[in-house]
Coordinates of C-alpha atoms in Angstrom, one line a residue:
M1 CA 89.1 104.0 71.0
P2 CA 88.4 107.4 69.7
S3 CA 87.0 110.0 72.1
H4 CA 84.3 112.1 71.4
S5 CA 84.2 115.9 71.7
S6 CA 83.8 117.7 75.2
N7 CA 80.4 117.9 76.4
P8 CA 79.8 120.9 78.7
G9 CA 78.1 120.0 82.1
G10 CA 76.5 121.9 84.7
A11 CA 77.7 122.9 88.1
S12 CA 76.4 119.7 89.6
R13 CA 78.5 117.5 87.0
V14 CA 81.4 119.6 88.1
R15 CA 80.8 119.0 91.8
R16 CA 80.3 115.1 91.4
R17 CA 83.4 114.9 89.4
A18 CA 85.4 116.8 92.0
L19 CA 83.8 114.8 94.8
L20 CA 84.8 111.4 93.0
G21 CA 88.5 112.5 92.7
T22 CA 88.6 113.7 96.2
V23 CA 87.4 110.1 97.3
V24 CA 90.0 108.5 95.2
L25 CA 92.8 110.9 96.2
V26 CA 92.4 109.9 99.9
V27 CA 93.8 106.5 98.9
L28 CA 96.1 107.6 95.9
V29 CA 97.8 110.2 97.7
A30 CA 100.9 109.1 95.7
L31 CA 99.5 110.2 92.2
A32 CA 100.6 113.3 91.1
G33 CA 98.7 113.2 87.9
L34 CA 95.3 112.7 89.5
A35 CA 95.9 115.7 91.8
A36 CA 96.7 117.8 89.1
Y37 CA 93.4 116.7 87.7
L38 CA 91.4 117.5 90.7
T39 CA 92.8 121.1 91.1
R40 CA 92.8 122.3 87.4
D41 CA 90.6 124.8 86.4
G42 CA 90.5 126.5 89.8
R43 CA 88.7 123.4 91.6
T44 CA 89.8 122.4 95.1
S45 CA 89.2 119.3 97.0
V46 CA 87.9 118.9 100.4
K47 CA 88.8 115.8 102.5
A48 CA 85.6 113.8 103.2
P49 CA 85.1 112.4 106.7
V50 CA 86.1 108.9 107.2
S51 CA 83.9 106.5 109.1
P52 CA 85.0 103.9 111.5
P53 CA 86.8 100.9 109.9
S54 CA 84.7 98.0 108.7
S55 CA 86.1 95.4 106.6
P56 CA 89.0 96.3 104.5
P57 CA 89.9 93.8 101.5
S58 CA 92.5 91.3 102.4
S59 CA 96.1 91.5 101.4
S60 CA 95.4 88.6 98.9
S61 CA 92.6 90.3 97.3
A62 CA 94.8 93.3 96.8
V63 CA 97.3 91.1 94.5
A64 CA 94.8 88.9 92.4
S65 CA 91.1 88.5 91.4
P66 CA 89.7 85.2 91.6
G67 CA 87.7 83.6 88.3
P68 CA 89.0 83.8 84.8
P69 CA 92.1 85.5 84.0
T70 CA 90.8 86.7 80.7
V71 CA 87.7 88.8 79.7
I72 CA 86.7 88.7 76.1
T73 CA 84.0 90.8 74.6
R74 CA 81.6 89.8 71.7
P75 CA 80.8 91.9 68.8
R76 CA 77.2 93.1 68.5
A77 CA 76.4 92.8 72.2
L78 CA 75.8 95.8 74.3
P79 CA 77.7 95.4 77.7
V80 CA 75.9 94.2 80.8
P81 CA 77.5 94.7 84.2
P82 CA 78.1 91.6 86.2
R83 CA 76.8 91.1 89.6
T84 CA 80.1 90.7 91.6
S85 CA 81.5 91.9 94.9
D86 CA 85.0 91.7 93.7
P87 CA 86.3 95.1 92.5
I88 CA 89.0 93.7 90.2
A89 CA 86.7 91.4 88.7
F90 CA 84.3 94.3 88.0
G91 CA 87.0 96.6 86.7
K92 CA 88.1 94.0 84.3
A93 CA 84.6 93.6 83.1
A94 CA 84.3 97.2 82.9
A95 CA 87.3 98.1 81.0
A96 CA 86.5 95.4 78.6
A97 CA 83.0 97.3 78.1
L98 CA 84.8 100.5 77.6
W99 CA 87.2 99.4 75.0
S100 CA 84.5 97.8 72.8
Y101 CA 81.7 99.0 70.6
D102 CA 80.0 97.8 67.3
T103 CA 78.5 100.4 64.7
R104 CA 76.9 97.8 62.7
A105 CA 74.7 96.6 65.8
Y106 CA 73.3 99.7 67.6
P107 CA 73.3 103.5 67.7
Q108 CA 76.0 105.5 69.6
A109 CA 73.0 106.5 72.1
E110 CA 72.3 103.0 72.9
L111 CA 76.0 102.3 73.7
R112 CA 76.0 105.4 75.9
R113 CA 73.1 104.1 77.8
A114 CA 74.3 100.8 78.3
L115 CA 77.6 102.0 79.7
H116 CA 75.9 104.7 82.1
A117 CA 74.0 101.4 83.6
W118 CA 77.2 100.4 85.0
L119 CA 77.3 103.5 87.0
T120 CA 76.8 103.8 90.6
A121 CA 73.3 104.7 91.6
E122 CA 74.6 107.4 94.1
A123 CA 74.9 110.6 92.1
K124 CA 77.3 112.3 94.0
Y125 CA 80.1 109.6 93.1
A126 CA 78.8 108.6 89.5
D127 CA 81.1 110.5 87.0
A128 CA 79.3 110.0 83.9
A129 CA 81.4 112.5 81.9
S130 CA 84.5 110.4 82.2
V131 CA 82.7 107.5 80.7
D132 CA 81.5 109.7 77.8
R133 CA 84.9 110.8 77.0
G134 CA 85.6 107.1 75.8
I135 CA 82.5 106.9 73.6
P136 CA 82.8 108.1 69.8
S137 CA 80.8 111.3 69.4
P138 CA 77.6 111.0 67.4
V139 CA 79.4 112.5 64.1
L140 CA 82.3 110.1 64.4
W141 CA 80.1 107.2 65.0
K142 CA 78.1 107.8 62.1
E143 CA 81.4 107.9 60.0
M144 CA 82.8 104.7 61.5
A145 CA 79.2 103.0 60.9
A146 CA 79.6 103.8 57.0
N147 CA 82.6 101.5 57.3
G148 CA 81.2 98.8 59.5
Q149 CA 83.5 99.5 62.3
F150 CA 83.6 97.5 65.5
A151 CA 86.1 96.9 68.5
T152 CA 86.4 93.8 70.6
A153 CA 88.5 93.8 73.8
K154 CA 90.7 91.0 75.6
V155 CA 91.5 92.0 79.1
Y156 CA 94.4 90.1 80.5
E157 CA 95.1 91.4 84.1
G158 CA 93.9 93.7 86.8
H159 CA 95.1 94.7 90.2
F160 CA 95.0 97.5 92.8
P161 CA 97.7 100.3 92.0
N162 CA 100.5 100.1 94.6
A163 CA 99.7 103.5 96.0
F164 CA 96.1 102.4 96.6
T165 CA 97.4 99.2 98.5
R166 CA 99.9 101.2 100.4
A167 CA 97.4 103.7 101.7
L168 CA 94.8 100.8 102.5
Q169 CA 97.4 99.4 104.6
E170 CA 98.5 102.5 106.4
D171 CA 94.8 103.4 106.9
P172 CA 92.1 100.6 106.3
G173 CA 89.2 103.0 107.4
A174 CA 89.9 105.5 104.7
I175 CA 87.8 103.5 102.1
T176 CA 84.7 103.2 104.4
Q177 CA 83.4 106.6 103.6
A178 CA 82.4 105.5 99.9
Y179 CA 83.9 102.1 99.7
I180 CA 85.6 103.4 96.1
Y181 CA 88.5 101.0 94.9
A182 CA 91.0 102.0 92.4
V183 CA 91.6 99.2 89.9
T184 CA 94.2 99.3 87.0
V185 CA 93.4 96.9 84.0
S186 CA 95.6 96.0 81.1
G187 CA 94.3 94.2 77.9
K188 CA 94.3 94.6 74.3
Q189 CA 91.7 96.4 72.0
T190 CA 91.2 95.0 68.4
I191 CA 89.7 97.2 65.6
A192 CA 88.0 96.0 62.4
W193 CA 85.8 97.3 59.7
K194 CA 84.2 96.4 56.3
G195 CA 86.8 95.0 54.0
S196 CA 89.4 94.5 56.9
P197 CA 88.1 91.7 59.1
A198 CA 91.5 91.2 60.8
G199 CA 92.0 94.9 61.6
G200 CA 94.6 96.0 64.0
A201 CA 95.2 95.8 67.7
E202 CA 96.9 97.7 70.3
S203 CA 97.4 97.4 74.1
R204 CA 95.3 99.2 76.4
S205 CA 95.6 100.1 80.0
T206 CA 93.1 102.2 82.4
T207 CA 92.6 103.0 86.1
L208 CA 88.8 102.7 87.1
A209 CA 87.1 104.0 90.4
V210 CA 84.8 101.0 91.3
Q211 CA 82.5 101.3 94.2
C212 CA 81.7 98.1 96.2
R213 CA 79.7 98.5 99.4
P214 CA 79.4 95.6 101.6
H215 CA 76.6 93.4 100.7
Q216 CA 75.9 95.0 97.3
P217 CA 77.0 94.6 93.8
C218 CA 80.0 96.6 92.6
A219 CA 79.4 99.5 90.1
L220 CA 81.5 102.0 88.3
A221 CA 82.2 105.3 89.7
G222 CA 84.1 106.7 86.9
V223 CA 87.4 106.4 84.7
M224 CA 90.5 107.9 86.1
P225 CA 92.4 110.7 83.8
S226 CA 95.7 108.9 84.2
V227 CA 96.9 105.2 84.8
A228 CA 98.2 104.2 88.1
P229 CA 100.9 101.6 88.2

């Protein structure tokens, strides 16, 4: 999906983004790309305190997610977050939402509001800017709308990255500060437009930060700047 122009944020947005990255960094210590992202532009991370261990995910949940193996989006429908406590199932649904849009059905601002509704209500962990980077800018959206462009997504697979799984096995209590899970999702995005209903398709993959606190539905914390295997 095309990305829009950068949107300058205030100091509070920078702090939220840095804190989100810090939390995920605790369990993704092997990702050099993420570490570089957290420290660029002079930002430094401070290790958050870790609460006593609660109920870490089982080894089976780290491998696969229950439910349908494929998530398919429908054109013309704004994305609605599912109510699930499974971070992988939520991550797959979130990736499908992020890879989809329909300029024929709604304006850019409505899609942006709909995707922000997927974010956690805990402001210090919600990185809205990382979501906005995947949405076409208003100017680009207008050009796309003139051609009736839309995109649908198929998600085939979601999993916890290897580094995340290893870190949890070594320190299960590390996640109990914010209950943010890293989820890598793979699938396909198909783009079509007026006069070209078949369009073109390309493989997509992304790593998401998903918050799933006990006894609460999962929510999106942000989109990571690089894909974790």
